[in-house]
PDB file of C-alpha atoms in Angstrom:
ATOM      1  CA  MET A   1     -34.558 -27.560  52.824  1.00  0.00           C
ATOM      2  CA  LYS A   2     -34.959 -31.143  51.640  1.00  0.00           C
ATOM      3  CA  ILE A   3     -36.228 -31.462  48.069  1.00  0.00           C
ATOM      4  CA  ILE A   4     -37.441 -34.698  46.530  1.00  0.00           C
ATOM      5  CA  ILE A   5     -37.405 -34.786  42.726  1.00  0.00           C
ATOM      6  CA  ILE A   6     -39.417 -37.446  40.919  1.00  0.00           C
ATOM      7  CA  ALA A   7     -38.975 -38.266  37.219  1.00  0.00           C
ATOM      8  CA  ILE A   8     -39.532 -41.146  34.832  1.00  0.00           C
ATOM      9  CA  ASN A   9     -35.800 -41.594  34.191  1.00  0.00           C
ATOM     10  CA  MET A  10     -32.634 -39.556  33.647  1.00  0.00           C
ATOM     11  CA  THR A  11     -32.452 -39.823  29.861  1.00  0.00           C
ATOM     12  CA  GLY A  12     -32.682 -36.950  27.369  1.00  0.00           C
ATOM     13  CA  GLY A  13     -33.196 -33.285  28.067  1.00  0.00           C
ATOM     14  CA  VAL A  14     -35.263 -33.793  31.210  1.00  0.00           C
ATOM     15  CA  GLY A  15     -32.441 -35.814  32.732  1.00  0.00           C
ATOM     16  CA  ARG A  16     -29.999 -33.003  32.007  1.00  0.00           C
ATOM     17  CA  VAL A  17     -32.359 -30.472  33.568  1.00  0.00           C
ATOM     18  CA  ILE A  18     -32.624 -32.551  36.749  1.00  0.00           C
ATOM     19  CA  SER A  19     -28.838 -32.951  36.982  1.00  0.00           C
ATOM     20  CA  GLU A  20     -28.286 -29.207  36.597  1.00  0.00           C
ATOM     21  CA  ILE A  21     -30.906 -28.039  39.060  1.00  0.00           C
ATOM     22  CA  LYS A  22     -29.688 -30.585  41.600  1.00  0.00           C
ATOM     23  CA  LYS A  23     -26.182 -29.081  41.376  1.00  0.00           C
ATOM     24  CA  GLU A  24     -27.596 -25.600  41.935  1.00  0.00           C
ATOM     25  CA  PHE A  25     -29.722 -26.702  44.894  1.00  0.00           C
ATOM     26  CA  VAL A  26     -26.718 -28.395  46.511  1.00  0.00           C
ATOM     27  CA  LYS A  27     -24.617 -25.230  46.031  1.00  0.00           C
ATOM     28  CA  ARG A  28     -27.204 -23.470  48.175  1.00  0.00           C
ATOM     29  CA  LYS A  29     -26.898 -26.149  50.888  1.00  0.00           C
ATOM     30  CA  HIS A  30     -30.225 -27.810  50.155  1.00  0.00           C
ATOM     31  CA  LYS A  31     -30.567 -31.594  50.272  1.00  0.00           C
ATOM     32  CA  VAL A  32     -31.844 -33.332  47.140  1.00  0.00           C
ATOM     33  CA  LYS A  33     -33.017 -36.907  46.656  1.00  0.00           C
ATOM     34  CA  ILE A  34     -34.108 -38.232  43.259  1.00  0.00           C
ATOM     35  CA  PHE A  35     -36.640 -41.015  42.695  1.00  0.00           C
ATOM     36  CA  LEU A  36     -37.056 -42.510  39.211  1.00  0.00           C
ATOM     37  CA  ARG A  37     -40.315 -44.193  38.266  1.00  0.00           C
ATOM     38  CA  ASP A  38     -38.507 -46.668  36.016  1.00  0.00           C
ATOM     39  CA  ASP A  39     -36.726 -48.077  39.075  1.00  0.00           C
ATOM     40  CA  TYR A  40     -40.010 -49.389  40.516  1.00  0.00           C
ATOM     41  CA  GLU A  41     -42.381 -52.109  39.400  1.00  0.00           C
ATOM     42  CA  SER A  42     -45.438 -49.928  39.934  1.00  0.00           C
ATOM     43  CA  GLU A  43     -46.489 -46.373  40.717  1.00  0.00           C
ATOM     44  CA  SER A  44     -47.905 -47.496  44.049  1.00  0.00           C
ATOM     45  CA  GLU A  45     -44.509 -48.922  45.033  1.00  0.00           C
ATOM     46  CA  LEU A  46     -42.858 -45.619  44.097  1.00  0.00           C
ATOM     47  CA  LYS A  47     -45.396 -43.631  46.111  1.00  0.00           C
ATOM     48  CA  LYS A  48     -44.939 -45.900  49.120  1.00  0.00           C
ATOM     49  CA  GLU A  49     -41.151 -45.318  49.094  1.00  0.00           C
ATOM     50  CA  VAL A  50     -41.525 -41.558  48.696  1.00  0.00           C
ATOM     51  CA  GLU A  51     -43.987 -41.377  51.575  1.00  0.00           C
ATOM     52  CA  LYS A  52     -41.367 -42.915  53.872  1.00  0.00           C
ATOM     53  CA  GLU A  53     -39.284 -39.762  53.405  1.00  0.00           C
ATOM     54  CA  SER A  54     -39.545 -36.506  55.283  1.00  0.00           C
ATOM     55  CA  TYR A  55     -39.259 -33.568  52.912  1.00  0.00           C
ATOM     56  CA  ASP A  56     -39.974 -29.867  52.499  1.00  0.00           C
ATOM     57  CA  VAL A  57     -40.717 -29.901  48.773  1.00  0.00           C
ATOM     58  CA  LEU A  58     -41.916 -32.619  46.423  1.00  0.00           C
ATOM     59  CA  TYR A  59     -41.046 -31.662  42.839  1.00  0.00           C
ATOM     60  CA  THR A  60     -42.376 -33.973  40.116  1.00  0.00           C
ATOM     61  CA  GLN A  61     -41.340 -33.846  36.475  1.00  0.00           C
ATOM     62  CA  ASP A  62     -44.197 -34.005  33.947  1.00  0.00           C
ATOM     63  CA  TRP A  63     -47.861 -34.890  34.391  1.00  0.00           C
ATOM     64  CA  SER A  64     -47.375 -38.667  34.205  1.00  0.00           C
ATOM     65  CA  CYS A  65     -45.186 -38.598  37.314  1.00  0.00           C
ATOM     66  CA  CYS A  66     -47.232 -36.130  39.306  1.00  0.00           C
ATOM     67  CA  LYS A  67     -50.696 -37.684  39.009  1.00  0.00           C
ATOM     68  CA  ILE A  68     -50.203 -40.038  41.972  1.00  0.00           C
ATOM     69  CA  PHE A  69     -48.935 -37.160  44.137  1.00  0.00           C
ATOM     70  CA  LEU A  70     -51.690 -34.628  43.447  1.00  0.00           C
ATOM     71  CA  PHE A  71     -52.767 -34.566  47.096  1.00  0.00           C
ATOM     72  CA  SER A  72     -49.281 -34.780  48.628  1.00  0.00           C
ATOM     73  CA  LYS A  73     -48.095 -31.896  50.790  1.00  0.00           C
ATOM     74  CA  ASN A  74     -45.934 -29.146  49.258  1.00  0.00           C
ATOM     75  CA  HIS A  75     -46.220 -30.706  45.821  1.00  0.00           C
ATOM     76  CA  PHE A  76     -44.953 -28.775  42.806  1.00  0.00           C
ATOM     77  CA  SER A  77     -44.562 -30.041  39.272  1.00  0.00           C
ATOM     78  CA  CYS A  78     -42.751 -29.059  36.068  1.00  0.00           C
ATOM     79  CA  PHE A  79     -44.155 -29.763  32.593  1.00  0.00           C
ATOM     80  CA  HIS A  80     -41.394 -30.037  29.984  1.00  0.00           C
ATOM     81  CA  GLY A  81     -43.562 -30.466  26.891  1.00  0.00           C
ATOM     82  CA  ASN A  82     -47.054 -30.787  25.455  1.00  0.00           C
ATOM     83  CA  ASN A  83     -48.201 -34.394  25.390  1.00  0.00           C
ATOM     84  CA  PRO A  84     -48.719 -35.312  21.706  1.00  0.00           C
ATOM     85  CA  GLY A  85     -51.334 -38.056  22.235  1.00  0.00           C
ATOM     86  CA  LYS A  86     -55.035 -37.153  22.341  1.00  0.00           C
ATOM     87  CA  LEU A  87     -55.754 -38.863  25.654  1.00  0.00           C
ATOM     88  CA  GLY A  88     -52.424 -37.777  27.131  1.00  0.00           C
ATOM     89  CA  TYR A  89     -53.097 -34.175  26.099  1.00  0.00           C
ATOM     90  CA  VAL A  90     -56.479 -34.199  27.828  1.00  0.00           C
ATOM     91  CA  LEU A  91     -55.082 -35.774  31.010  1.00  0.00           C
ATOM     92  CA  GLN A  92     -52.140 -33.363  31.045  1.00  0.00           C
ATOM     93  CA  THR A  93     -54.561 -30.440  30.683  1.00  0.00           C
ATOM     94  CA  LEU A  94     -56.746 -31.582  33.559  1.00  0.00           C
ATOM     95  CA  ILE A  95     -53.809 -32.309  35.862  1.00  0.00           C
ATOM     96  CA  GLY A  96     -52.024 -29.054  35.001  1.00  0.00           C
ATOM     97  CA  LYS A  97     -55.128 -26.994  35.721  1.00  0.00           C
ATOM     98  CA  PHE A  98     -55.617 -28.844  39.012  1.00  0.00           C
ATOM     99  CA  ILE A  99     -52.042 -28.067  40.111  1.00  0.00           C
ATOM    100  CA  GLY A 100     -52.605 -24.407  39.231  1.00  0.00           C
ATOM    101  CA  LYS A 101     -50.049 -22.006  40.699  1.00  0.00           C
ATOM    102  CA  ASN A 102     -47.813 -24.851  41.870  1.00  0.00           C
ATOM    103  CA  LEU A 103     -47.032 -25.696  38.232  1.00  0.00           C
ATOM    104  CA  VAL A 104     -43.790 -24.694  36.508  1.00  0.00           C
ATOM    105  CA  VAL A 105     -43.533 -24.692  32.707  1.00  0.00           C
ATOM    106  CA  VAL A 106     -40.486 -24.150  30.494  1.00  0.00           C
ATOM    107  CA  GLY A 107     -41.930 -22.609  27.328  1.00  0.00           C
ATOM    108  CA  PRO A 108     -44.548 -20.257  25.850  1.00  0.00           C
ATOM    109  CA  SER A 109     -46.919 -22.903  24.446  1.00  0.00           C
ATOM    110  CA  LEU A 110     -47.232 -24.482  27.900  1.00  0.00           C
ATOM    111  CA  LYS A 111     -47.728 -21.107  29.570  1.00  0.00           C
ATOM    112  CA  LYS A 112     -50.549 -20.386  27.139  1.00  0.00           C
ATOM    113  CA  ARG A 113     -52.267 -23.648  28.105  1.00  0.00           C
ATOM    114  CA  PHE A 114     -51.684 -23.141  31.835  1.00  0.00           C
ATOM    115  CA  PRO A 115     -51.961 -19.391  32.556  1.00  0.00           C
ATOM    116  CA  LYS A 116     -51.706 -19.854  36.341  1.00  0.00           C
ATOM    117  CA  SER A 117     -48.320 -21.552  36.006  1.00  0.00           C
ATOM    118  CA  THR A 118     -44.909 -19.916  36.344  1.00  0.00           C
ATOM    119  CA  MET A 119     -42.750 -20.041  33.221  1.00  0.00           C
ATOM    120  CA  ILE A 120     -39.039 -20.525  33.929  1.00  0.00           C
ATOM    121  CA  TYR A 121     -36.662 -21.045  31.020  1.00  0.00           C
ATOM    122  CA  ASN A 122     -34.035 -23.757  31.228  1.00  0.00           C
ATOM    123  CA  GLY A 123     -30.387 -22.774  31.471  1.00  0.00           C
ATOM    124  CA  VAL A 124     -26.993 -23.769  30.141  1.00  0.00           C
ATOM    125  CA  ASP A 125     -23.746 -24.500  31.982  1.00  0.00           C
ATOM    126  CA  LYS A 126     -21.172 -22.320  30.222  1.00  0.00           C
ATOM    127  CA  GLU A 127     -18.316 -24.199  31.838  1.00  0.00           C
ATOM    128  CA  GLU A 128     -19.553 -27.437  30.303  1.00  0.00           C
ATOM    129  CA  PHE A 129     -20.583 -25.936  26.969  1.00  0.00           C
ATOM    130  CA  CYS A 130     -17.955 -23.634  25.487  1.00  0.00           C
ATOM    131  CA  ASP A 131     -16.024 -22.916  22.314  1.00  0.00           C
ATOM    132  CA  MET A 132     -13.026 -25.268  22.212  1.00  0.00           C
ATOM    133  CA  LYS A 133     -11.601 -23.548  19.099  1.00  0.00           C
ATOM    134  CA  LEU A 134     -11.657 -26.757  17.068  1.00  0.00           C
ATOM    135  CA  GLU A 135     -12.025 -27.044  13.302  1.00  0.00           C
ATOM    136  CA  ARG A 136     -15.708 -26.945  12.430  1.00  0.00           C
ATOM    137  CA  LYS A 137     -16.551 -28.856   9.269  1.00  0.00           C
ATOM    138  CA  TYR A 138     -19.871 -30.637   9.847  1.00  0.00           C
ATOM    139  CA  PHE A 139     -23.608 -30.057   9.757  1.00  0.00           C
ATOM    140  CA  GLY A 140     -24.788 -31.314  13.153  1.00  0.00           C
ATOM    141  CA  TRP A 141     -28.106 -32.899  14.062  1.00  0.00           C
ATOM    142  CA  ILE A 142     -29.341 -34.935  17.026  1.00  0.00           C
ATOM    143  CA  ASP A 143     -31.271 -38.080  16.133  1.00  0.00           C
ATOM    144  CA  LYS A 144     -34.065 -38.072  18.715  1.00  0.00           C
ATOM    145  CA  LYS A 145     -37.697 -39.089  18.538  1.00  0.00           C
ATOM    146  CA  THR A 146     -38.922 -35.548  19.088  1.00  0.00           C
ATOM    147  CA  GLU A 147     -37.403 -34.206  15.851  1.00  0.00           C
ATOM    148  CA  MET A 148     -39.892 -33.261  13.116  1.00  0.00           C
ATOM    149  CA  TYR A 149     -37.690 -34.426  10.226  1.00  0.00           C
ATOM    150  CA  ASP A 150     -35.871 -37.666   9.497  1.00  0.00           C
ATOM    151  CA  GLU A 151     -32.219 -38.218   8.658  1.00  0.00           C
ATOM    152  CA  ALA A 152     -32.786 -38.137   4.884  1.00  0.00           C
ATOM    153  CA  THR A 153     -34.408 -34.699   5.066  1.00  0.00           C
ATOM    154  CA  ILE A 154     -31.661 -33.281   7.269  1.00  0.00           C
ATOM    155  CA  LYS A 155     -28.994 -34.723   4.975  1.00  0.00           C
ATOM    156  CA  LYS A 156     -30.457 -32.716   2.074  1.00  0.00           C
ATOM    157  CA  GLU A 157     -30.286 -29.622   4.269  1.00  0.00           C
ATOM    158  CA  ALA A 158     -26.606 -30.332   4.991  1.00  0.00           C
ATOM    159  CA  GLU A 159     -25.893 -30.627   1.281  1.00  0.00           C
ATOM    160  CA  LYS A 160     -27.106 -27.056   0.785  1.00  0.00           C
ATOM    161  CA  TYR A 161     -24.219 -25.964   2.991  1.00  0.00           C
ATOM    162  CA  ASN A 162     -21.746 -28.361   1.300  1.00  0.00           C
ATOM    163  CA  LEU A 163     -21.169 -30.047   4.632  1.00  0.00           C
ATOM    164  CA  SER A 164     -21.158 -33.684   5.737  1.00  0.00           C
ATOM    165  CA  LEU A 165     -23.877 -34.627   8.199  1.00  0.00           C
ATOM    166  CA  LEU A 166     -22.687 -35.432  11.724  1.00  0.00           C
ATOM    167  CA  ILE A 167     -25.340 -37.196  13.807  1.00  0.00           C
ATOM    168  CA  ALA A 168     -25.461 -37.362  17.586  1.00  0.00           C
ATOM    169  CA  LYS A 169     -27.287 -40.425  18.849  1.00  0.00           C
ATOM    170  CA  ASP A 170     -27.021 -41.889  22.333  1.00  0.00           C
ATOM    171  CA  ILE A 171     -24.019 -39.672  23.082  1.00  0.00           C
ATOM    172  CA  PRO A 172     -23.375 -39.179  26.825  1.00  0.00           C
ATOM    173  CA  SER A 173     -24.198 -35.647  27.950  1.00  0.00           C
ATOM    174  CA  ASN A 174     -20.568 -35.010  28.883  1.00  0.00           C
ATOM    175  CA  GLU A 175     -19.560 -35.618  25.263  1.00  0.00           C
ATOM    176  CA  MET A 176     -22.051 -33.202  23.709  1.00  0.00           C
ATOM    177  CA  ASN A 177     -19.777 -30.156  23.897  1.00  0.00           C
ATOM    178  CA  LYS A 178     -17.225 -31.966  21.701  1.00  0.00           C
ATOM    179  CA  PHE A 179     -20.002 -32.788  19.247  1.00  0.00           C
ATOM    180  CA  TYR A 180     -21.160 -29.177  18.996  1.00  0.00           C
ATOM    181  CA  ASN A 181     -17.567 -28.002  18.583  1.00  0.00           C
ATOM    182  CA  LYS A 182     -17.237 -30.069  15.392  1.00  0.00           C
ATOM    183  CA  CYS A 183     -20.256 -28.316  13.873  1.00  0.00           C
ATOM    184  CA  LYS A 184     -20.200 -25.330  11.561  1.00  0.00           C
ATOM    185  CA  VAL A 185     -23.986 -25.581  11.343  1.00  0.00           C
ATOM    186  CA  PHE A 186     -26.385 -27.178  13.817  1.00  0.00           C
ATOM    187  CA  ALA A 187     -30.078 -27.835  13.167  1.00  0.00           C
ATOM    188  CA  SER A 188     -32.974 -28.914  15.360  1.00  0.00           C
ATOM    189  CA  TYR A 189     -36.669 -28.785  14.489  1.00  0.00           C
ATOM    190  CA  PRO A 190     -38.834 -29.721  17.474  1.00  0.00           C
ATOM    191  CA  PRO A 191     -42.568 -30.366  17.030  1.00  0.00           C
ATOM    192  CA  TYR A 192     -45.318 -28.301  18.643  1.00  0.00           C
ATOM    193  CA  SER A 193     -45.234 -30.718  21.578  1.00  0.00           C
ATOM    194  CA  GLY A 194     -41.678 -29.592  22.420  1.00  0.00           C
ATOM    195  CA  GLY A 195     -41.496 -27.535  25.591  1.00  0.00           C
ATOM    196  CA  PHE A 196     -38.078 -25.871  25.392  1.00  0.00           C
ATOM    197  CA  ASN A 197     -35.458 -27.559  23.139  1.00  0.00           C
ATOM    198  CA  LEU A 198     -32.307 -27.350  25.218  1.00  0.00           C
ATOM    199  CA  CYS A 199     -29.938 -28.229  22.362  1.00  0.00           C
ATOM    200  CA  TRP A 200     -30.272 -24.790  20.741  1.00  0.00           C
ATOM    201  CA  ILE A 201     -28.807 -22.935  23.699  1.00  0.00           C
ATOM    202  CA  GLU A 202     -26.163 -25.631  24.237  1.00  0.00           C
ATOM    203  CA  ALA A 203     -25.061 -25.259  20.614  1.00  0.00           C
ATOM    204  CA  LYS A 204     -25.013 -21.479  21.009  1.00  0.00           C
ATOM    205  CA  ALA A 205     -22.864 -21.682  24.165  1.00  0.00           C
ATOM    206  CA  SER A 206     -20.514 -24.078  22.331  1.00  0.00           C
ATOM    207  CA  GLY A 207     -19.865 -21.444  19.669  1.00  0.00           C
ATOM    208  CA  VAL A 208     -21.683 -23.012  16.690  1.00  0.00           C
ATOM    209  CA  PRO A 209     -21.750 -20.182  14.097  1.00  0.00           C
ATOM    210  CA  ILE A 210     -25.034 -21.124  12.382  1.00  0.00           C
ATOM    211  CA  ILE A 211     -27.984 -22.609  14.283  1.00  0.00           C
ATOM    212  CA  LEU A 212     -31.179 -23.514  12.462  1.00  0.00           C
ATOM    213  CA  GLY A 213     -34.609 -24.252  13.853  1.00  0.00           C
ATOM    214  CA  ASN A 214     -38.264 -23.267  14.044  1.00  0.00           C
ATOM    215  CA  GLU A 215     -40.436 -21.361  16.485  1.00  0.00           C
ATOM    216  CA  ASN A 216     -41.683 -24.394  18.425  1.00  0.00           C
ATOM    217  CA  GLY A 217     -40.436 -25.020  21.940  1.00  0.00           C
ATOM    218  CA  ILE A 218     -38.874 -21.824  23.193  1.00  0.00           C
ATOM    219  CA  GLY A 219     -38.427 -20.753  19.552  1.00  0.00           C
ATOM    220  CA  ILE A 220     -35.156 -20.360  17.677  1.00  0.00           C
ATOM    221  CA  THR A 221     -35.411 -16.536  17.734  1.00  0.00           C
ATOM    222  CA  LYS A 222     -35.599 -16.343  21.514  1.00  0.00           C
ATOM    223  CA  ALA A 223     -32.995 -19.095  21.923  1.00  0.00           C
ATOM    224  CA  LEU A 224     -30.436 -17.127  19.929  1.00  0.00           C
ATOM    225  CA  ASN A 225     -31.165 -13.696  21.385  1.00  0.00           C
ATOM    226  CA  GLU A 226     -31.682 -14.164  25.126  1.00  0.00           C
ATOM    227  CA  LYS A 227     -29.474 -15.207  28.028  1.00  0.00           C
ATOM    228  CA  PHE A 228     -30.140 -18.364  30.004  1.00  0.00           C
ATOM    229  CA  SER A 229     -28.675 -19.693  33.253  1.00  0.00           C
ATOM    230  CA  TRP A 230     -29.370 -22.485  35.714  1.00  0.00           C
ATOM    231  CA  GLU A 231     -28.632 -20.091  38.563  1.00  0.00           C
ATOM    232  CA  PHE A 232     -31.569 -17.891  37.529  1.00  0.00           C
ATOM    233  CA  HIS A 233     -33.761 -20.974  36.980  1.00  0.00           C
ATOM    234  CA  VAL A 234     -33.172 -22.334  40.486  1.00  0.00           C
ATOM    235  CA  ASN A 235     -33.506 -18.911  42.108  1.00  0.00           C
ATOM    236  CA  LYS A 236     -36.991 -18.662  40.602  1.00  0.00           C
ATOM    237  CA  LEU A 237     -37.837 -22.192  41.767  1.00  0.00           C
ATOM    238  CA  LEU A 238     -36.809 -21.376  45.319  1.00  0.00           C
ATOM    239  CA  GLU A 239     -39.007 -18.277  45.278  1.00  0.00           C
ATOM    240  CA  ILE A 240     -41.967 -20.493  44.411  1.00  0.00           C
ATOM    241  CA  PHE A 241     -41.036 -23.212  46.901  1.00  0.00           C
ATOM    242  CA  ASN A 242     -40.659 -20.730  49.733  1.00  0.00           C
ATOM    243  CA  GLU A 243     -44.064 -19.181  49.061  1.00  0.00           C
ATOM    244  CA  PRO A 244     -46.391 -22.107  48.366  1.00  0.00           C
ATOM    245  CA  GLN A 245     -49.540 -21.051  46.554  1.00  0.00           C
ATOM    246  CA  THR A 246     -53.004 -22.426  47.084  1.00  0.00           C
ATOM    247  CA  ILE A 247     -54.132 -24.474  44.124  1.00  0.00           C
TER     248      ILE A 247
END
């Protein structure tokens, strides 16, 4: 099977998801080609290049990438979060409902909005994220635009634990395990618009003793008490791809 994945770019959590599912697809002898919208001057140019390809599955990431492929053959899409803007929220709702059973979502709030979709939780690579048995003496936090609180607020939280604040910003994904392994406490508070919040399960796999959060995204309770794997995630995707549903 040849799978084309289309995304805006490879930054952040969505980029990590794409990298992981590509590895799992390749393990199963499937061919994967990735197109990034940011590499093209316009959406029409991107669509023209994609249409030159022969493929079995077209898998777009988020509503803004999938809207120009709504009538393409074997098109599936994954929504990673709730669009926070009023217009964006409305457009995402309309597009998601149009895609129907060919839509994949990663968290409960998205499943509630799109009941015909299939919810598949993200996974974690336990070879990449593991306990390195290092000294843990920091309160860890990732400085990203989707966090509800600013650095000053998180610093006050760190002081309650008598720990210095260690901030991850623009750290390459292959350095994140080292970051988590320096943390005695890790905190992340995604907004309602968050779809999953991958960092919770990465921190858990890296052995962080105390992980703080809220119930947005997948929810801190579920993140700390369930098992997650990319193998399961891709197995579920392949089930959907092999049995295309009518929209």
